[in-house]
PDB file of C-alpha atoms and ligand atoms in Angstrom:
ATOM      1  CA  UNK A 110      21.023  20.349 -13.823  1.00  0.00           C
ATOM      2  CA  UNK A 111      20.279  16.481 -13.186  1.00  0.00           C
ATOM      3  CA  UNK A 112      17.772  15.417 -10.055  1.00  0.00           C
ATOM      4  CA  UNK A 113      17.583  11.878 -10.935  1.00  0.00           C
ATOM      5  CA  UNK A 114      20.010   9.205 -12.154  1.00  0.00           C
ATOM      6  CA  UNK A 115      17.645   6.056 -13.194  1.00  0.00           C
ATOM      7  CA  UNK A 116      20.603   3.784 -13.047  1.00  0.00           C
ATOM      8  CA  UNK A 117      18.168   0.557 -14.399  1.00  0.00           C
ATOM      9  CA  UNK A 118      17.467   2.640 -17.544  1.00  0.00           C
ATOM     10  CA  UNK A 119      21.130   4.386 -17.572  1.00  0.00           C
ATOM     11  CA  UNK A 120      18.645   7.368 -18.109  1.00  0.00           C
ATOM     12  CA  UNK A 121      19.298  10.634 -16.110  1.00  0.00           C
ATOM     13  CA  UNK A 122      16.394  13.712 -15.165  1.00  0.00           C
ATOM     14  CA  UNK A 123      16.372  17.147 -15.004  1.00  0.00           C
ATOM     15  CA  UNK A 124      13.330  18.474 -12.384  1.00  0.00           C
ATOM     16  CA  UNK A 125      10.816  18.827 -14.933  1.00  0.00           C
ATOM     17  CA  UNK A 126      11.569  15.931 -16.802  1.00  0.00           C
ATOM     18  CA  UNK A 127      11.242  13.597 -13.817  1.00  0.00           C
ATOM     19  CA  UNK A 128       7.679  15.138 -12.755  1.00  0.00           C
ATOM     20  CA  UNK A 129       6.328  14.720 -15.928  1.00  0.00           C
ATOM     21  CA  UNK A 130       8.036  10.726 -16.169  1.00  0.00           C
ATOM     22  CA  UNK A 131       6.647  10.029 -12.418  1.00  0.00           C
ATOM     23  CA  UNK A 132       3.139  11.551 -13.687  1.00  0.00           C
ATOM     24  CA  UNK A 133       3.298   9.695 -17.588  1.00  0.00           C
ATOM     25  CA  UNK A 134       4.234   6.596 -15.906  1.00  0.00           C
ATOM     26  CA  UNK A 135       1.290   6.357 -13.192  1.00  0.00           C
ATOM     27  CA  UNK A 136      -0.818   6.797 -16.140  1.00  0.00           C
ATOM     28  CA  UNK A 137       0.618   4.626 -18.212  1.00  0.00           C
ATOM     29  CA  UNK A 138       0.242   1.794 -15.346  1.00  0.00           C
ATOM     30  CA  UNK A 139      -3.246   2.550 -14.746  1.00  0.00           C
ATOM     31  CA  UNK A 140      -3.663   1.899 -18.447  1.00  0.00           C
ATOM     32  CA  UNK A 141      -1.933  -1.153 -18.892  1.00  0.00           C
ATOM     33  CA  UNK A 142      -3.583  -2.500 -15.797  1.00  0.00           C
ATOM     34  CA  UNK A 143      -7.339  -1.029 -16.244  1.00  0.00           C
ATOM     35  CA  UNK A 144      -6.737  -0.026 -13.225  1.00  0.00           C
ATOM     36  CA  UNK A 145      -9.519   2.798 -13.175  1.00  0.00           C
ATOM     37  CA  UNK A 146     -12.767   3.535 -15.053  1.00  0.00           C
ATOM     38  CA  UNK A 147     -14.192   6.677 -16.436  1.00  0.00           C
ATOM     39  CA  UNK A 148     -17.533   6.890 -13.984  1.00  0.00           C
ATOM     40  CA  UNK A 149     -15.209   5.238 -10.865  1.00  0.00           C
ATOM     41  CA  UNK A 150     -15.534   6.802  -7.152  1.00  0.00           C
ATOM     42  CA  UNK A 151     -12.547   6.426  -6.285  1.00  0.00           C
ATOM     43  CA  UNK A 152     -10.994   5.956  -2.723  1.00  0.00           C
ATOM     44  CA  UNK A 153      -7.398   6.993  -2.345  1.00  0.00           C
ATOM     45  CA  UNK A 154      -5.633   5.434   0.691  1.00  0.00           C
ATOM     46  CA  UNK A 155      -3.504   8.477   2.149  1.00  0.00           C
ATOM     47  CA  UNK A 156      -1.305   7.919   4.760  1.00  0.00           C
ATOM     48  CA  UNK A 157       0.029  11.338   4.996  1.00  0.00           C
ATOM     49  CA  UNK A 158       3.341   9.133   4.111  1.00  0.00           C
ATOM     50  CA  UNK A 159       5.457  10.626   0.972  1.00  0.00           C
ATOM     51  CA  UNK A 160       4.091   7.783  -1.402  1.00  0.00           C
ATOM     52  CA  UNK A 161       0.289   8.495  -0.714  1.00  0.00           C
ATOM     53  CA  UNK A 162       0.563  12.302  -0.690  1.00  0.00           C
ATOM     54  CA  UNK A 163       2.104  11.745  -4.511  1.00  0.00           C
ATOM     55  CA  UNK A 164      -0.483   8.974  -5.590  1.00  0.00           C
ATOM     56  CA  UNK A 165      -3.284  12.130  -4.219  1.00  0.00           C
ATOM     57  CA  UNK A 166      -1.808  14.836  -6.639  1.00  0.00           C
ATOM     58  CA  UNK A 167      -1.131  12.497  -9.230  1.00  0.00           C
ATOM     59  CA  UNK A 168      -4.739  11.065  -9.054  1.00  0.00           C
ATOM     60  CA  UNK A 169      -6.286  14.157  -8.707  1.00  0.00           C
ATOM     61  CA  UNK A 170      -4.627  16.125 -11.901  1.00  0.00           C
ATOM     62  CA  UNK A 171      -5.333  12.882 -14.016  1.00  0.00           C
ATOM     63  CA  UNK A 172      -9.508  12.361 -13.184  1.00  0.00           C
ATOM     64  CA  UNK A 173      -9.700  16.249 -13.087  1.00  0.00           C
ATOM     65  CA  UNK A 174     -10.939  15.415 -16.930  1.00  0.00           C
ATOM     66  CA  UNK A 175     -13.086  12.684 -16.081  1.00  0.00           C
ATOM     67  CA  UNK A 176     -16.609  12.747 -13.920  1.00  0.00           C
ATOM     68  CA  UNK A 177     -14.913  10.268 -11.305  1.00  0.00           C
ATOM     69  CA  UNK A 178     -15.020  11.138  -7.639  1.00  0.00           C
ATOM     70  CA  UNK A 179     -12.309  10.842  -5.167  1.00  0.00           C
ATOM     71  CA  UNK A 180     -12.573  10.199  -1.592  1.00  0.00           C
ATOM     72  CA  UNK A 181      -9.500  10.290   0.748  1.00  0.00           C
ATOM     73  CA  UNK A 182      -9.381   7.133   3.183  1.00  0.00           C
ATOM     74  CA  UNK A 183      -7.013   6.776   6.235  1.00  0.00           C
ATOM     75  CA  UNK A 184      -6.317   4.873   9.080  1.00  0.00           C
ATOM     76  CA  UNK A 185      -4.875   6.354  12.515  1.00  0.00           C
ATOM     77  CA  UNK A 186      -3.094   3.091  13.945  1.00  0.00           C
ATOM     78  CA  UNK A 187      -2.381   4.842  17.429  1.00  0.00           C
ATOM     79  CA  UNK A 188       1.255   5.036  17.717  1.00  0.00           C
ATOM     80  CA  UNK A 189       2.540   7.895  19.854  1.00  0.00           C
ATOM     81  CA  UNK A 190       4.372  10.771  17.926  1.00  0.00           C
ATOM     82  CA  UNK A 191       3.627   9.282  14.703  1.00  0.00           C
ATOM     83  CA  UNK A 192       0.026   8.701  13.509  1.00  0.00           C
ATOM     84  CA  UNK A 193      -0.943  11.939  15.423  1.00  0.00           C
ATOM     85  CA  UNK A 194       1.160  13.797  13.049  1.00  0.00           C
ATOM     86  CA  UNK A 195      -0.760  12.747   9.617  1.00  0.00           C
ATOM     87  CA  UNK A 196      -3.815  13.848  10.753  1.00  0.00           C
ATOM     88  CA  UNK A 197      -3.450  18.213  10.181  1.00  0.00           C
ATOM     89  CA  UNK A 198      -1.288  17.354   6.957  1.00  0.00           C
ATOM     90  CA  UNK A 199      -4.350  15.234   5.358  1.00  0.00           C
ATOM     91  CA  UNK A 200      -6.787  17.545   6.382  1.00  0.00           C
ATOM     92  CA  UNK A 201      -4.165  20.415   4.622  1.00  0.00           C
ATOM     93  CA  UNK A 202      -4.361  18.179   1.710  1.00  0.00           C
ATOM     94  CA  UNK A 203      -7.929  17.321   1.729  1.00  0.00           C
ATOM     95  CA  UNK A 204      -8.899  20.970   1.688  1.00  0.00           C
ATOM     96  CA  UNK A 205      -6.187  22.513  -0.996  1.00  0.00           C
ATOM     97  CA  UNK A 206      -7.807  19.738  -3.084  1.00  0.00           C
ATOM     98  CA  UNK A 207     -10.910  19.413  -2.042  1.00  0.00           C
ATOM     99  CA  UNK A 208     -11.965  16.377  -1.040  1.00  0.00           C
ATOM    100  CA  UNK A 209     -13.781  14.701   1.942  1.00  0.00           C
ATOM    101  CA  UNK A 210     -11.618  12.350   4.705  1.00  0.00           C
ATOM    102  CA  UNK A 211     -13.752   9.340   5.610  1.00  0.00           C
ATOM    103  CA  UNK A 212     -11.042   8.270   8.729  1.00  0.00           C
ATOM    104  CA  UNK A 213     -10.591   5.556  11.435  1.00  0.00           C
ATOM    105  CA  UNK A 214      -8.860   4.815  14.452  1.00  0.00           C
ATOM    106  CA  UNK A 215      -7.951   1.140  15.363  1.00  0.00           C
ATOM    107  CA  UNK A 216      -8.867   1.630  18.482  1.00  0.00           C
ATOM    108  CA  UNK A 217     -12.116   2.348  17.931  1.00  0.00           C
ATOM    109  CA  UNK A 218     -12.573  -0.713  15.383  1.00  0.00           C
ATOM    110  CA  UNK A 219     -10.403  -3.346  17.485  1.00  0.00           C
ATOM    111  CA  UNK A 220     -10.159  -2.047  20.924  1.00  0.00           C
ATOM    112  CA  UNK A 221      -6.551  -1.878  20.532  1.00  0.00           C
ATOM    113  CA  UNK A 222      -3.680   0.850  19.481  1.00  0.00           C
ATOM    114  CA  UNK A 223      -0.569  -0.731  17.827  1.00  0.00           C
ATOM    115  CA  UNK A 224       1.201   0.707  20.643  1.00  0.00           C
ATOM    116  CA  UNK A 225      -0.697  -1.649  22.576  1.00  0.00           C
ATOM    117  CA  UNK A 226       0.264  -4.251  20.599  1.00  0.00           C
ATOM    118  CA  UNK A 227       4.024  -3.409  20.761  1.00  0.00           C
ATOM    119  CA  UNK A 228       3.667  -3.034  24.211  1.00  0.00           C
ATOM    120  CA  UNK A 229       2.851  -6.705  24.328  1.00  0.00           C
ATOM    121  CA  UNK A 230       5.495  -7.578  22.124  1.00  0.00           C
ATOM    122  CA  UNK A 231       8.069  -5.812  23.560  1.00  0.00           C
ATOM    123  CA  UNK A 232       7.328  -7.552  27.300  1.00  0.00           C
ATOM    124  CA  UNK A 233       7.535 -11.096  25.090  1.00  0.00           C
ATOM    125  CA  UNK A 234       3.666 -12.182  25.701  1.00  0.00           C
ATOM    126  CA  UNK A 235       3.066 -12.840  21.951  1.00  0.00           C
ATOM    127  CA  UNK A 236       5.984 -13.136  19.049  1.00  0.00           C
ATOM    128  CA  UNK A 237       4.027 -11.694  16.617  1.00  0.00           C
ATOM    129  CA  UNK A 238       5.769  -8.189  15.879  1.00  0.00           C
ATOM    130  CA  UNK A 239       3.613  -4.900  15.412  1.00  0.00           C
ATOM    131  CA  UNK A 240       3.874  -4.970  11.939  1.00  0.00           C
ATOM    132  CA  UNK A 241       2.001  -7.637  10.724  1.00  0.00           C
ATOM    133  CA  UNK A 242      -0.880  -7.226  13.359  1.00  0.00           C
ATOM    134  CA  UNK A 243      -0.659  -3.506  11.661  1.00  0.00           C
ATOM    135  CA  UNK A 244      -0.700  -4.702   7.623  1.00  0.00           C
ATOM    136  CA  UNK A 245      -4.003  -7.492   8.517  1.00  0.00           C
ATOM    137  CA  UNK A 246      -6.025  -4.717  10.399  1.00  0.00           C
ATOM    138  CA  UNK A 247      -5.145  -1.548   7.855  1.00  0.00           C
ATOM    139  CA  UNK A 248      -6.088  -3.841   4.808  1.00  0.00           C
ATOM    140  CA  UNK A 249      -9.624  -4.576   6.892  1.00  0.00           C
ATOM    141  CA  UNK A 250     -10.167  -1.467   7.674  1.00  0.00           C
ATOM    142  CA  UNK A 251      -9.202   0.470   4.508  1.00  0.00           C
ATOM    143  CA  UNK A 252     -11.576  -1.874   2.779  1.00  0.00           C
ATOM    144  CA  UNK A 253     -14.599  -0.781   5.259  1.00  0.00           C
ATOM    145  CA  UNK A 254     -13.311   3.321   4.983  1.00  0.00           C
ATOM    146  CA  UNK A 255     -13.470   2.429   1.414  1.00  0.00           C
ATOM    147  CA  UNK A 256     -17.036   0.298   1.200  1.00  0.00           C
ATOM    148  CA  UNK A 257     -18.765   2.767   3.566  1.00  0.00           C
ATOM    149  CA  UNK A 258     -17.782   5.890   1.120  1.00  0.00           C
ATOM    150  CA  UNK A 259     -19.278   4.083  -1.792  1.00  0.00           C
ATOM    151  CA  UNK A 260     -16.428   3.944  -3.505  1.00  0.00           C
ATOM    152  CA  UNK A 261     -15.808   1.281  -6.465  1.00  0.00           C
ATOM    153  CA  UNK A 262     -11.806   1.386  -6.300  1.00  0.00           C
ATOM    154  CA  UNK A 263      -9.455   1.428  -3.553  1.00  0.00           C
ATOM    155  CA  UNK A 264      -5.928   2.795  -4.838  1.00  0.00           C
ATOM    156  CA  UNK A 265      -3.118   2.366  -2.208  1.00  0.00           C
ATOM    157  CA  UNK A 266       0.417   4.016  -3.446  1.00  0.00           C
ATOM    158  CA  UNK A 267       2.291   0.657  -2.741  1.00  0.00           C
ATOM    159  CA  UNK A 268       5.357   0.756  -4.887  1.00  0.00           C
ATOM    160  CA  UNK A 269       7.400  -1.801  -6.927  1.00  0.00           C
ATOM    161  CA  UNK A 270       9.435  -1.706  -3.790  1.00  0.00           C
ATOM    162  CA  UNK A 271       6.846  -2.487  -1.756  1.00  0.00           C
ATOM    163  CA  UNK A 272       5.165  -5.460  -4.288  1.00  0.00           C
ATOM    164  CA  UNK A 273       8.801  -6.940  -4.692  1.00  0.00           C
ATOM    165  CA  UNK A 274       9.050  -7.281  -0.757  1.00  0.00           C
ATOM    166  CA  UNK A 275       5.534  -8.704  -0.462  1.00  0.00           C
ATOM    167  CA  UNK A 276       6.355 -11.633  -3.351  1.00  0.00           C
ATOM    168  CA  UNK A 277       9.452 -12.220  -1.377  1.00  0.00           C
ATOM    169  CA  UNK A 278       7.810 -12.414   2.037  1.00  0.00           C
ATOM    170  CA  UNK A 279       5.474 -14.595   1.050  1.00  0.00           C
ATOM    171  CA  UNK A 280       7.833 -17.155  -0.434  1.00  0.00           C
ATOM    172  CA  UNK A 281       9.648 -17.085   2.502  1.00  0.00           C
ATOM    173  CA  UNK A 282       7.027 -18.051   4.226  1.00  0.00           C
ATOM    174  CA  UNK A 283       5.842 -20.466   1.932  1.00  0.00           C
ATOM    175  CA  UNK A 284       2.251 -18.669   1.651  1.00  0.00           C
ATOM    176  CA  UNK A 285       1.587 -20.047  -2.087  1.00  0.00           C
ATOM    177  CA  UNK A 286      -1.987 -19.447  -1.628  1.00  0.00           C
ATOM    178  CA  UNK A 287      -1.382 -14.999  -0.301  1.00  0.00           C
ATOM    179  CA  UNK A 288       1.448 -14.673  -3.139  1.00  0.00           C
ATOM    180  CA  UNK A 289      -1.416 -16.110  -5.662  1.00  0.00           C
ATOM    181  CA  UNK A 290      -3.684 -13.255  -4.388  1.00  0.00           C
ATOM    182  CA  UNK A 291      -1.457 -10.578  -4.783  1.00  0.00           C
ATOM    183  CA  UNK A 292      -3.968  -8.655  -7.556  1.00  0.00           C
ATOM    184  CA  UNK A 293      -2.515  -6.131  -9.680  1.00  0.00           C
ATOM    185  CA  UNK A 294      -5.531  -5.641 -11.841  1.00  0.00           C
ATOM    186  CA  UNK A 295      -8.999  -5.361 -10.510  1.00  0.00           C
ATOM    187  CA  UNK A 296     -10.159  -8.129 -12.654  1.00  0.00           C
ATOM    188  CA  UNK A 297     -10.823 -10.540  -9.490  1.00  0.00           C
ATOM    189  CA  UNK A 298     -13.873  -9.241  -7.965  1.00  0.00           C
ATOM    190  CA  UNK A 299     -14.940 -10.779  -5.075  1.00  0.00           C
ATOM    191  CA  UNK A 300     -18.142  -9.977  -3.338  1.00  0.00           C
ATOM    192  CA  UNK A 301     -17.492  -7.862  -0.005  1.00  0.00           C
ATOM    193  CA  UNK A 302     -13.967  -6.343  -0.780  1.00  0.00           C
ATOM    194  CA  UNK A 303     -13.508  -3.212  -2.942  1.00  0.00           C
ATOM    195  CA  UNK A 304     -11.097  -4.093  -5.925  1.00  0.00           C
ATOM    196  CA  UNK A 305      -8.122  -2.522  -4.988  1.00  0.00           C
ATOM    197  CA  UNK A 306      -5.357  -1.033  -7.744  1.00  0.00           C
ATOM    198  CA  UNK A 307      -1.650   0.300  -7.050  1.00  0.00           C
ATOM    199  CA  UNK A 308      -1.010   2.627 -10.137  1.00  0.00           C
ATOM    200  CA  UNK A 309       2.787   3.266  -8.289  1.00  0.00           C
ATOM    201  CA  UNK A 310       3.287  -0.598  -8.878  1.00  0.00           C
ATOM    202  CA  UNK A 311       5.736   0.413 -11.346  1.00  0.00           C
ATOM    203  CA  UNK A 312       7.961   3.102  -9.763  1.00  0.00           C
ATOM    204  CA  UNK A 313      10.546   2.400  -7.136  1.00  0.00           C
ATOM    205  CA  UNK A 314      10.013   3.925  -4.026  1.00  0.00           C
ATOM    206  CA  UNK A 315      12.762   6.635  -3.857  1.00  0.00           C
ATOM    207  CA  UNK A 316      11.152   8.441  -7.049  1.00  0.00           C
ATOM    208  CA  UNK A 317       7.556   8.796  -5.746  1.00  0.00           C
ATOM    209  CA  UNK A 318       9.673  10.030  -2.591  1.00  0.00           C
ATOM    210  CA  UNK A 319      11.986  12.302  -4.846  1.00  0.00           C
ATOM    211  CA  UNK A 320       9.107  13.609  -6.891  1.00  0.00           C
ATOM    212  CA  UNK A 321       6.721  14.597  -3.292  1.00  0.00           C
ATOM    213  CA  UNK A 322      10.056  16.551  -2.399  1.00  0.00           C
ATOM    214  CA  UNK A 323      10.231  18.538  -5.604  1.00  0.00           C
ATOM    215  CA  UNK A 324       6.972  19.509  -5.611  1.00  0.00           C
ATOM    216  CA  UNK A 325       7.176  20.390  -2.136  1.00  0.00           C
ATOM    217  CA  UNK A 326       4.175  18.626  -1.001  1.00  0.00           C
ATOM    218  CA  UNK A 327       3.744  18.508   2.678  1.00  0.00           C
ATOM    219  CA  UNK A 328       3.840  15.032   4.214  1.00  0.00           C
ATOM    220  CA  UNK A 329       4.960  12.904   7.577  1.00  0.00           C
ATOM    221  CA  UNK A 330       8.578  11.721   7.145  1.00  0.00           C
ATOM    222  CA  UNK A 331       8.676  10.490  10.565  1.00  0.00           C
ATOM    223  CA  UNK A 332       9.870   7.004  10.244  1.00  0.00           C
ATOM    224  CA  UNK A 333       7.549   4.372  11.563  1.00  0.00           C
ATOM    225  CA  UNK A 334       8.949   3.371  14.980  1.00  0.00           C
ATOM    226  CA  UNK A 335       8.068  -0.143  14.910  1.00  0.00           C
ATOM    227  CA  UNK A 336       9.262  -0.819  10.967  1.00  0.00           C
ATOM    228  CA  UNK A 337      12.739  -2.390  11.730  1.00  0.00           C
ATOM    229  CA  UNK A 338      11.016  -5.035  13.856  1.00  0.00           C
ATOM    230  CA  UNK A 339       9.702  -6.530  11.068  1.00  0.00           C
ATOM    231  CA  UNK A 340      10.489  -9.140   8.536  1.00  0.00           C
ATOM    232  CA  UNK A 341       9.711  -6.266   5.666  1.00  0.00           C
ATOM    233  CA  UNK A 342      12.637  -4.099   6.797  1.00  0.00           C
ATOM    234  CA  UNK A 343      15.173  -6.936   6.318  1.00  0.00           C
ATOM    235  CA  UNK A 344      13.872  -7.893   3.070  1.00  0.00           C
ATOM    236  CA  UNK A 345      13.782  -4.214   2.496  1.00  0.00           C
ATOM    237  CA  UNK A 346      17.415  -3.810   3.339  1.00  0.00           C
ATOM    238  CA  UNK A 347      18.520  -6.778   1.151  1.00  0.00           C
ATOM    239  CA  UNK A 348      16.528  -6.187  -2.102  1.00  0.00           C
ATOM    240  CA  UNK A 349      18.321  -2.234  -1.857  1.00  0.00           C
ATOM    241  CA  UNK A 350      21.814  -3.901  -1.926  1.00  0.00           C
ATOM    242  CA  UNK A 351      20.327  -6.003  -4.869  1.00  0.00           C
ATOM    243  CA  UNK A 352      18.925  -3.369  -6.360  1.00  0.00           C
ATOM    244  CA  UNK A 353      22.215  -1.264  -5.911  1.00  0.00           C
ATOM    245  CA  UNK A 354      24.738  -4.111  -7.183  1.00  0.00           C
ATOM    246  CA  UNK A 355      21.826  -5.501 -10.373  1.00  0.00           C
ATOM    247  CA  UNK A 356      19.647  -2.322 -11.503  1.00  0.00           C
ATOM    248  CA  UNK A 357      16.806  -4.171 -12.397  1.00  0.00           C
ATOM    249  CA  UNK A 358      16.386  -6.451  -9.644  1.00  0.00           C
ATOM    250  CA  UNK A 359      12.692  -5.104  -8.404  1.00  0.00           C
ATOM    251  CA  UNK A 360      11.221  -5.225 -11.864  1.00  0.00           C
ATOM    252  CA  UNK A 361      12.417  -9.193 -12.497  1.00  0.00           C
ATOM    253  CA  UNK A 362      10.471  -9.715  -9.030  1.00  0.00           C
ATOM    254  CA  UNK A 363       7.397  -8.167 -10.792  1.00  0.00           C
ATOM    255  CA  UNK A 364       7.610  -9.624 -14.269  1.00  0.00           C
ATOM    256  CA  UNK A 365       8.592 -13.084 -12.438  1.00  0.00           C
ATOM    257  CA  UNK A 366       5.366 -12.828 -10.907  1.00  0.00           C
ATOM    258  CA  UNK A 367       3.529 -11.712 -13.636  1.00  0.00           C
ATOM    259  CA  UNK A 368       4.984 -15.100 -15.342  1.00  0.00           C
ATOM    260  CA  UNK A 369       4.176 -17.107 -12.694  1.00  0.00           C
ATOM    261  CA  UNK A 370       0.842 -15.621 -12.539  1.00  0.00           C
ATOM    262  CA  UNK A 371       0.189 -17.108 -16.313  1.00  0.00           C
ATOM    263  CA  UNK A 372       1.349 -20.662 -16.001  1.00  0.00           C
ATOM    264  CA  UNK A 373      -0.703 -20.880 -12.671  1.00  0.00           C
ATOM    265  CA  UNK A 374      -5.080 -21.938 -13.438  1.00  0.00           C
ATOM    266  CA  UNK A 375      -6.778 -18.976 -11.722  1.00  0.00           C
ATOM    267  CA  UNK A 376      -8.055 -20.382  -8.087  1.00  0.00           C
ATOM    268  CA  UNK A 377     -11.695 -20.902  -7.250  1.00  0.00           C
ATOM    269  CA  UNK A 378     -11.300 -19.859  -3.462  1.00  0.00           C
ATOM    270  CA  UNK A 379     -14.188 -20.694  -1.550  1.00  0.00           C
ATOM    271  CA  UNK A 380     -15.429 -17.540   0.749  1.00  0.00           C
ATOM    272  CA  UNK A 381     -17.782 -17.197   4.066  1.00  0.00           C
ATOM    273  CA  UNK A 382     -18.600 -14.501   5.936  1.00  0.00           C
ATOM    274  CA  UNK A 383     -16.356 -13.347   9.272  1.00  0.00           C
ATOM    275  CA  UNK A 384     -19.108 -14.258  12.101  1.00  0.00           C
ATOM    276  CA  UNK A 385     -18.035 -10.877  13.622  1.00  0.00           C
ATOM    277  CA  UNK A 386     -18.096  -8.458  10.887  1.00  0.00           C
ATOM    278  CA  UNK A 387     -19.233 -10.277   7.947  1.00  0.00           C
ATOM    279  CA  UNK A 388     -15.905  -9.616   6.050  1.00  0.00           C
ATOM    280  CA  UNK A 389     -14.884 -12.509   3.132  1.00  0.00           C
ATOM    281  CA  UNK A 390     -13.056 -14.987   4.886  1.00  0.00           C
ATOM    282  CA  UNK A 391     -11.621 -18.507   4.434  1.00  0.00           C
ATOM    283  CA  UNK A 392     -12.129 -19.535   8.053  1.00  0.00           C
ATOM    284  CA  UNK A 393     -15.683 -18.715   9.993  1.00  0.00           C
ATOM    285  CA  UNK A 394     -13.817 -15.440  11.854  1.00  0.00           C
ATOM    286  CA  UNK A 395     -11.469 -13.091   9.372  1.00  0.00           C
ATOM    287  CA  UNK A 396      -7.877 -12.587  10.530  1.00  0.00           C
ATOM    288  CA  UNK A 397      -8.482  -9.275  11.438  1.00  0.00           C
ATOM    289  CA  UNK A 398     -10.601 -10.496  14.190  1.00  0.00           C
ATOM    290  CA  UNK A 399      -8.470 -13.451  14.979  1.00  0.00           C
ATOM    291  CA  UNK A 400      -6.002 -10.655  15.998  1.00  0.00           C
ATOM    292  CA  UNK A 401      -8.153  -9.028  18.061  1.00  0.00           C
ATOM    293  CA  UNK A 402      -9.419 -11.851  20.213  1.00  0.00           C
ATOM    294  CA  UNK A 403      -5.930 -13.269  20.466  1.00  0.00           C
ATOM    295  CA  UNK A 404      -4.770  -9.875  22.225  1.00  0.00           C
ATOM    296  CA  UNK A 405      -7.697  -9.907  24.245  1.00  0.00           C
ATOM    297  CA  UNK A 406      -6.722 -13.170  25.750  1.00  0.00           C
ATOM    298  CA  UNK A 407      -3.545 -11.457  26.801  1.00  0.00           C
ATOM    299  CA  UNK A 408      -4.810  -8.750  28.750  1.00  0.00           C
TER     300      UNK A 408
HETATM  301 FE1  FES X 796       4.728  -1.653  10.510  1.00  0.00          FE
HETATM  302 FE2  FES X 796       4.632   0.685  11.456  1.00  0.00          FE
HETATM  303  S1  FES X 796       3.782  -1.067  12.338  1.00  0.00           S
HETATM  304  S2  FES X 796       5.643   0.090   9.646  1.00  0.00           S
END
């Protein structure tokens, strides 16, 4: 019996076929990438989310045979009935497999929930939605989880779904300078931010999700209560009706930008320290903290 119809590839799956293709081609990415290294400490950005609970597994049965050490990293953003619920199933996770949960709440690191941020949204006192106040402050503090553990690598389970959007969004917006910085590799290092790696980058998001719910791997499917606000859910919507109508669609996205990538000289950016919490930055204060005094002013 078939589980899986890969319609870009024309290719269908029975069960154990697919879990061993999700598993073969995470490897395979991390390869092609050097995405890890033998002796890496390795912090794995978990959610509780059906992508991250996969990346986990996956991670965990592939540097079972090498002295690496994984840490799990995650970020409670305070929304009501939502980021509560992670919490017990990483913990589950954290102890079947065991590793140690080095966590954070924005709250405590900002001062703010992203309810409270939606709350200001929704009564029209700022236009910037939840969302991207969310992606700035979980990419800060997801590179402090991961910097105060020690670790060497951050791996996030961001898909080719989710890379695809992000190339999009950012033309859109005209941000040449973010699209430029999009790193698949770890080869950039730059001084204050753990290299970060996405060994889903090649899988579309509905077979990590497929291949969490044949293993039967406990996760939060509760949907995000503030995602359709954003720009990310239209571009979302679009690229699946792309996607649907020209199998293939997400992977020209990602070898267009791996083309662009090579006609483009690598740029020198110049980096100084966030005056608040010494984090690289272009300006003298880091976004993150931009955020945060902007909200404060509207309280
Ligand atoms: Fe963006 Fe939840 S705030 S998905």
């Amino acid at each position: 019996m078939y589980v899986y119809y890969k319609k870009d590839a024309g290719r269908y799956f029975g069960k154990a076929e697919f879990i061993r293709y999700v598993k073969k081609k995470t490897l395979k990415t991390i390869q092609k990438y050097n995405m890890l290294r033998f002796d890496d400490k390795i912090a794995v950005a978990v959610s509780g989310g059906k992508d991250s609970v996969a990346l986990l597994y996956i991670i965990d049965e592939i540097e079972r045979e090498f002295p690496t050490e994984i840490v799990i990293v995650h970020v409670d953003e305070g929304i009501a009935n939502y980021s509560d619920k992670s919490e017990p199933i990483i913990a589950k996770h954290a102890k079947i497999l065991g590793y140690k949960v080095c966590q954070a709440k924005f709250k405590d690191l900002f001062g703010f929930t992203i309810d409270d941020v939606a709350k200001y949204y929704s009564e029209g006192k700022m236009n910037l939605e939840p969302c991207s106040i969310c992606g700035e402050w979980r990419r800060w503090a997801l590179n402090k989880l991961a910097r105060d553990s020690g670790a060497t690598v951050l791996a996030t389970a961001h898909t080719l779904d989710d890379f695809a959007q992000t190339v999009l969004m950012n033309v859109i917006r005209n941000s040449l300078d973010r699209l430029l910085r999009l790193a698949i590799t770890r080869e950039r290092v730059v001084e204050g931010f753990v290299p970060r790696v996405y060994p889903f980058i090649e899988l579309y998001e509905k077979e990590t999700a497929l291949y969490t719910h044949l293993l039967e791997l406990d996760h939060n499917d509760i949907p995000c209560p503030y995602a359709q606000l954003s720009m990310r859910w239209d571009i979302r919507l679009f690229l699946y009706q792309q996607e649907e109508k020209h199998p293939g669609t997400l992977y020209n996205i990602l070898r267009f930008y791996q083309d662009l990538l090579r006609t483009v000289p690598e740029q020198s950016i110049e980096l100084k320290k966030c005056e608040i919490c010494n984090y690289p930055t272009t300006d003298n204060i880091c976004r993150a903290h931009k955020l945060v005094r902007m909200l404060k002013s509207l309280s």
